[in-house]
XYZ file of C-alpha atoms in Angstrom:
408
model
C 3.471 24.923 11.510
C 0.679 25.032 14.045
C -1.429 22.118 15.216
C -4.711 22.739 16.931
C -6.738 19.789 18.307
C -10.399 20.387 17.440
C -13.436 18.790 19.141
C -14.018 15.113 18.677
C -16.242 14.046 15.800
C -19.146 11.723 16.631
C -18.651 8.257 15.234
C -20.395 7.595 11.927
C -21.900 4.353 10.661
C -18.680 3.088 9.104
C -17.237 0.830 11.762
C -14.138 0.241 9.634
C -13.027 3.838 10.024
C -10.121 4.007 12.486
C -10.450 7.750 13.056
C -14.186 8.514 13.155
C -14.178 9.443 16.823
C -10.644 10.877 17.030
C -9.610 14.563 17.278
C -8.899 16.623 14.191
C -5.580 18.382 13.722
C -5.578 21.728 11.923
C -2.117 22.317 10.439
C -0.873 25.530 8.869
C 2.060 24.440 6.729
C 4.868 26.211 4.904
C 5.334 24.498 1.537
C 8.712 26.024 0.839
C 9.850 22.630 2.269
C 7.320 19.962 1.091
C 9.213 17.198 2.857
C 8.839 18.770 6.314
C 5.241 19.707 5.615
C 4.339 16.153 4.656
C 6.134 14.870 7.779
C 3.949 17.088 9.978
C 0.822 15.620 8.391
C 2.119 12.059 8.644
C 2.776 12.334 12.376
C -0.828 13.355 12.971
C -2.155 10.579 10.724
C -0.241 7.899 12.597
C -1.768 9.208 15.837
C -5.162 8.388 14.389
C -6.236 11.952 13.714
C -8.061 13.448 10.809
C -6.102 16.355 9.355
C -7.069 19.623 7.744
C -3.833 20.869 6.138
C -3.700 24.532 5.138
C -0.946 24.718 2.499
C 0.751 28.136 2.454
C 3.723 29.885 0.916
C 3.173 29.236 -2.798
C 0.364 29.315 -5.348
C 0.918 25.594 -6.056
C 1.260 24.677 -2.385
C -1.733 22.266 -2.236
C -0.454 20.300 -5.252
C 3.070 20.133 -3.824
C 1.771 18.886 -0.490
C -0.388 16.226 -2.156
C 2.615 14.987 -4.155
C 4.831 14.835 -1.044
C 2.156 12.930 0.902
C 1.714 10.461 -1.932
C 5.419 9.659 -1.810
C 4.968 8.596 1.824
C 1.723 6.741 1.095
C -0.744 9.126 2.760
C -3.918 9.688 0.790
C -5.233 13.209 0.750
C -8.307 14.926 -0.701
C -8.525 18.479 -2.002
C -12.148 19.482 -1.388
C -13.710 21.977 -3.778
C -15.115 25.217 -2.325
C -18.256 24.398 -0.374
C -17.411 20.694 0.099
C -17.045 19.256 3.590
C -13.465 19.301 4.880
C -13.766 16.285 7.167
C -15.007 13.700 4.708
C -11.501 12.299 4.215
C -8.694 11.381 6.573
C -6.563 14.217 5.203
C -7.968 17.293 3.469
C -5.744 19.899 1.848
C -6.897 23.481 1.400
C -5.086 26.501 -0.014
C -3.793 29.073 2.435
C -1.999 32.395 2.173
C 0.786 32.915 -0.344
C 2.808 34.176 2.597
C 4.664 31.490 4.515
C 3.676 31.108 8.181
C 6.238 31.555 10.908
C 7.791 28.164 11.536
C 10.608 29.223 13.812
C 11.394 26.765 16.567
C 13.540 27.144 19.679
C 17.109 26.075 19.204
C 17.938 23.048 21.370
C 20.512 23.432 24.150
C 22.533 20.820 22.301
C 21.696 18.552 19.368
C 20.649 14.962 19.944
C 23.681 12.732 19.198
C 22.722 10.000 16.734
C 24.558 6.800 15.927
C 23.227 5.346 12.694
C 23.567 1.588 12.256
C 23.103 0.659 8.618
C 23.171 2.991 5.633
C 21.241 1.105 2.972
C 17.739 1.842 1.673
C 16.334 2.949 5.035
C 19.479 4.164 6.785
C 20.458 6.273 3.809
C 17.078 7.987 3.847
C 17.452 8.729 7.564
C 20.949 10.101 7.062
C 19.659 12.578 4.510
C 17.117 13.948 6.980
C 19.180 14.151 10.158
C 22.185 15.674 8.374
C 20.252 18.833 7.581
C 18.414 19.283 10.854
C 20.262 21.297 13.575
C 18.433 19.350 16.303
C 20.530 16.275 15.469
C 24.232 15.472 15.226
C 25.384 12.262 13.537
C 28.339 10.923 15.522
C 28.907 7.685 13.629
C 27.558 5.466 10.841
C 27.995 1.687 11.135
C 28.357 -0.182 7.801
C 29.420 -3.630 6.783
C 31.747 -2.481 3.958
C 33.407 0.913 4.575
C 34.650 1.032 0.961
C 31.253 0.664 -0.707
C 29.935 3.704 -2.628
C 26.695 5.003 -1.073
C 23.925 7.428 -1.837
C 23.987 9.663 0.113
C 27.692 9.592 0.797
C 28.792 9.342 4.425
C 30.859 12.327 5.676
C 34.536 11.601 6.419
C 35.288 10.448 9.930
C 31.835 8.937 10.574
C 32.223 5.543 8.905
C 32.657 2.628 11.330
C 32.474 -1.125 10.941
C 32.616 -2.149 14.647
C 29.398 -1.877 16.729
C 31.455 -1.355 19.903
C 33.195 1.609 18.299
C 29.799 3.044 17.387
C 28.577 2.932 20.981
C 31.940 4.279 22.189
C 31.006 7.582 20.529
C 28.425 8.020 23.296
C 25.277 8.638 21.303
C 21.978 9.667 22.827
C 20.094 7.411 20.402
C 20.946 4.548 18.086
C 18.971 4.423 14.845
C 19.164 0.726 13.949
C 18.447 -0.104 10.301
C 20.548 -3.242 9.842
C 19.231 -6.062 7.666
C 20.837 -8.792 9.791
C 18.644 -9.881 12.722
C 21.316 -11.169 15.112
C 23.630 -8.184 14.700
C 20.734 -5.781 15.060
C 19.379 -7.487 18.166
C 22.822 -7.530 19.828
C 23.290 -3.828 19.096
C 19.823 -2.925 20.413
C 20.465 -4.821 23.633
C 23.904 -3.211 24.114
C 22.553 0.267 23.517
C 19.554 -0.103 25.821
C 21.693 -1.619 28.589
C 23.745 1.612 28.518
C 20.598 3.750 28.769
C 20.849 4.786 25.091
C 17.506 5.259 23.295
C 16.902 3.060 20.229
C 14.822 3.678 17.114
C 14.694 0.490 15.017
C 13.386 -0.534 11.630
C 14.600 -4.142 12.056
C 11.486 -6.267 12.335
C 13.303 -9.591 12.894
C 15.480 -8.143 15.639
C 12.562 -6.426 17.414
C 10.087 -9.229 16.816
C 12.569 -11.857 18.038
C 12.501 -10.614 21.650
C 10.123 -7.678 22.029
C 9.072 -8.466 25.606
C 12.696 -8.780 26.697
C 13.750 -5.622 24.895
C 10.861 -3.668 26.364
C 11.764 -4.813 29.864
C 15.423 -3.917 29.258
C 14.472 -0.436 28.045
C 12.258 0.123 31.099
C 14.985 -0.988 33.539
C 17.564 1.274 31.894
C 15.136 4.210 31.589
C 15.667 4.267 27.841
C 13.100 4.360 25.078
C 12.666 1.743 22.388
C 10.719 2.981 19.339
C 10.076 0.687 16.362
C 7.125 1.905 14.263
C 9.137 1.445 11.041
C 9.640 -2.251 11.798
C 6.067 -3.028 10.649
C 4.370 -1.477 7.648
C 7.047 0.908 6.437
C 5.176 4.205 6.273
C 1.814 2.635 7.054
C 0.791 3.214 10.703
C 0.050 -0.429 11.455
C 1.515 -0.616 14.977
C -0.342 2.579 15.964
C -3.628 1.223 14.609
C -3.260 -2.021 16.624
C -2.488 -0.002 19.742
C -5.618 2.140 19.264
C -7.690 -0.995 18.683
C -6.430 -2.538 21.924
C -7.377 0.654 23.804
C -10.928 0.416 22.468
C -11.643 -3.219 23.246
C -10.509 -6.850 23.071
C -8.920 -7.863 19.752
C -10.073 -11.201 18.377
C -8.464 -11.143 14.936
C -5.532 -9.539 13.105
C -5.262 -9.947 9.341
C -2.650 -8.116 7.323
C -0.578 -7.857 4.165
C 2.796 -7.094 5.667
C 5.383 -7.654 2.976
C 5.727 -5.180 0.122
C 8.082 -7.368 -1.897
C 5.651 -10.289 -2.030
C 2.763 -7.985 -2.814
C 4.715 -6.451 -5.689
C 5.552 -9.871 -7.116
C 2.002 -11.212 -6.714
C 0.622 -8.240 -8.620
C 3.054 -8.960 -11.461
C 2.159 -12.636 -11.483
C -1.544 -11.777 -11.631
C -0.789 -9.803 -14.784
C 0.851 -12.841 -16.359
C 4.422 -11.840 -15.525
C 7.419 -14.074 -14.873
C 8.501 -14.673 -11.256
C 12.226 -13.971 -11.753
C 11.511 -10.814 -13.716
C 9.066 -9.656 -11.022
C 11.656 -10.263 -8.314
C 14.262 -8.343 -10.284
C 11.856 -5.442 -10.709
C 11.189 -5.436 -6.968
C 14.950 -5.190 -6.340
C 15.290 -2.388 -8.866
C 12.475 -0.477 -7.198
C 14.177 -0.725 -3.796
C 11.571 -3.017 -2.249
C 13.468 -6.340 -2.188
C 16.819 -6.946 -0.496
C 19.661 -8.509 -2.459
C 18.836 -11.692 -0.493
C 15.003 -11.788 -0.513
C 14.640 -15.115 1.302
C 13.095 -13.543 4.440
C 10.381 -11.949 2.264
C 9.692 -14.960 0.084
C 9.593 -17.555 2.880
C 7.227 -15.506 5.029
C 9.834 -14.947 7.752
C 9.576 -11.161 7.357
C 5.774 -11.222 7.693
C 5.971 -13.649 10.658
C 8.299 -11.282 12.535
C 5.927 -8.390 11.927
C 2.969 -10.494 13.044
C 4.870 -11.255 16.303
C 5.227 -7.540 16.923
C 1.524 -6.874 16.259
C 0.581 -9.779 18.570
C 2.633 -8.193 21.361
C 1.110 -4.768 20.788
C -2.512 -5.837 20.476
C -2.816 -8.990 22.572
C 0.147 -8.949 24.918
C 1.121 -12.288 23.434
C 4.677 -13.493 22.968
C 4.599 -15.118 19.529
C 7.747 -16.992 18.569
C 8.664 -16.200 14.987
C 9.955 -19.686 14.241
C 6.674 -21.224 15.460
C 4.547 -19.299 12.928
C 3.425 -21.553 10.037
C 4.637 -20.103 6.730
C 4.353 -20.682 2.985
C 7.057 -19.817 0.444
C 6.640 -17.798 -2.749
C 8.720 -19.117 -5.637
C 8.629 -19.604 -9.375
C 7.043 -23.028 -9.034
C 4.723 -22.288 -6.083
C 1.114 -23.407 -6.572
C -1.110 -20.381 -5.744
C -4.881 -20.139 -5.388
C -6.857 -18.902 -8.382
C -7.758 -15.245 -8.609
C -6.184 -12.275 -6.892
C -3.742 -13.578 -4.269
C -2.105 -11.943 -1.261
C 0.363 -13.089 1.364
C -1.841 -12.833 4.474
C -0.444 -12.794 8.003
C -3.218 -13.928 10.314
C -3.770 -14.308 14.049
C -7.325 -15.438 14.816
C -8.254 -16.178 18.415
C -11.663 -17.637 17.464
C -10.373 -20.252 15.019
C -6.922 -20.645 16.465
C -5.347 -19.946 13.080
C -1.957 -18.268 13.193
C 0.327 -18.143 10.201
C 1.463 -16.593 6.944
C -0.160 -18.024 3.852
C -1.182 -17.163 0.298
C -4.892 -16.619 0.053
C -7.345 -15.606 -2.663
C -8.829 -12.199 -1.803
C -11.186 -11.481 -4.681
C -14.009 -9.335 -3.412
C -12.139 -8.196 -0.303
C -12.378 -4.425 -0.448
C -9.254 -3.905 1.643
C -6.807 -6.487 0.304
C -7.772 -7.122 -3.346
C -6.751 -3.797 -4.817
C -3.488 -3.131 -2.980
C -0.923 -1.596 -5.315
C 2.617 -2.947 -5.521
C 4.490 -2.210 -2.248
C 1.375 -1.393 -0.233
C 0.608 -2.949 3.168
C -2.808 -3.228 4.778
C -4.213 -4.215 8.143
C -7.617 -5.251 9.438
C -8.192 -5.566 13.213
C -11.467 -7.021 14.473
C -12.676 -6.381 18.036
C -14.837 -8.678 20.143
C -17.823 -6.350 19.724
C -17.565 -6.522 15.932
C -15.891 -3.170 15.289
C -13.201 -3.179 12.646
C -10.215 -0.863 12.335
C -8.149 -0.725 9.171
C -5.000 0.954 7.911
C -3.132 1.030 4.596
C 0.034 2.650 3.243
C 3.317 2.117 1.466
C 4.995 -0.817 3.187
C 8.429 -0.652 1.580
C 10.902 1.723 0.000
C 13.279 4.394 1.269
C 10.940 7.343 1.646
C 8.008 5.706 3.496
C 10.145 3.658 5.902
C 12.609 6.463 6.605
C 9.599 8.713 7.248
C 8.426 6.356 9.988
C 11.903 6.359 11.569
C 11.922 10.142 11.358
C 8.553 10.373 13.069
C 9.922 8.240 15.945
C 12.904 10.587 16.225
C 10.561 13.576 16.286
C 8.526 11.933 19.062
C 11.736 11.260 20.976
C 12.856 14.894 20.712
C 9.441 16.181 21.748
C 9.000 13.643 24.551
C 5.882 12.105 22.991
């Protein structure tokens, strides 16, 4: 794969476009491995770049790449001959049937990874790192060592004691635990030892992001947490780019895929309990969905976005929240769980709002997340993507690991 930054594109009249004035990445991709090809595109997208992806190696390479990107939640266009390539965020074009050279230098030694949690997200990460020679899994922390898992954990790697996990002297801890207190304690312990951390735990990260950032800086370790907000949707990166362009006055977002899934089913006349069960079956809802349904999950993610975009320390427990339940009274029309931080009105909270006519929020499918950031000068930046599920969230963790390896 090759990535070539092309000249910047002049901004167009659509102020909601987050990438109109960003560089373009030209990628030549070998589609003998669609997963890796899609990952290369995703990493450019989350950096705010438009992408022209040249799919090589097979006659059906463009279709295979489009399918792999859709699984992550990245929309891609396949322009017809003569159509402009840069009209969409990602454009796929057919390349040579011959696969490009994708050889990479072998690392001096693999990066030693301690994986904490092997559920929906952790299991997806384990699949990826186990087949990449740049990484070596030295331990996998689980609550129940006897539980059957997919994928299965290799013998000798299963641990149930966080101290034993750190005793294996990893270079990085990938933290994908559902429990906030255990995750936060493990992150602190790892960073204090100078061990890098990649986390998908929004309540752990959102509970003390300023303190964790300071701890990482003092220990010369890196703390990466893109997967903690938005799953595969690049919401944190969009807020960071917005803050670089001007003063943020408003953040509005759909941040919980489970609630969005249920609300879509309710809008179709479905039953609440059946919708919740379907969300569990699809891998979007935890066995205990209380954090999703009470707005605690969205409040933690809003706290992270507030830190990234405004430098504000937002206490999760201080965020006003509404609960979704079978007897909840919802507004009429299409409804979303909206996390909002508005400096002009002073409104901060997580509430159920009617969004009919809102081009960004009204049509969100099932597990999708979406973000709208408004700057003081009126410019608006948006982002959407799959906000839940193994593949999108594990992809975000993987991108953080790739950045760590490459020193990004």
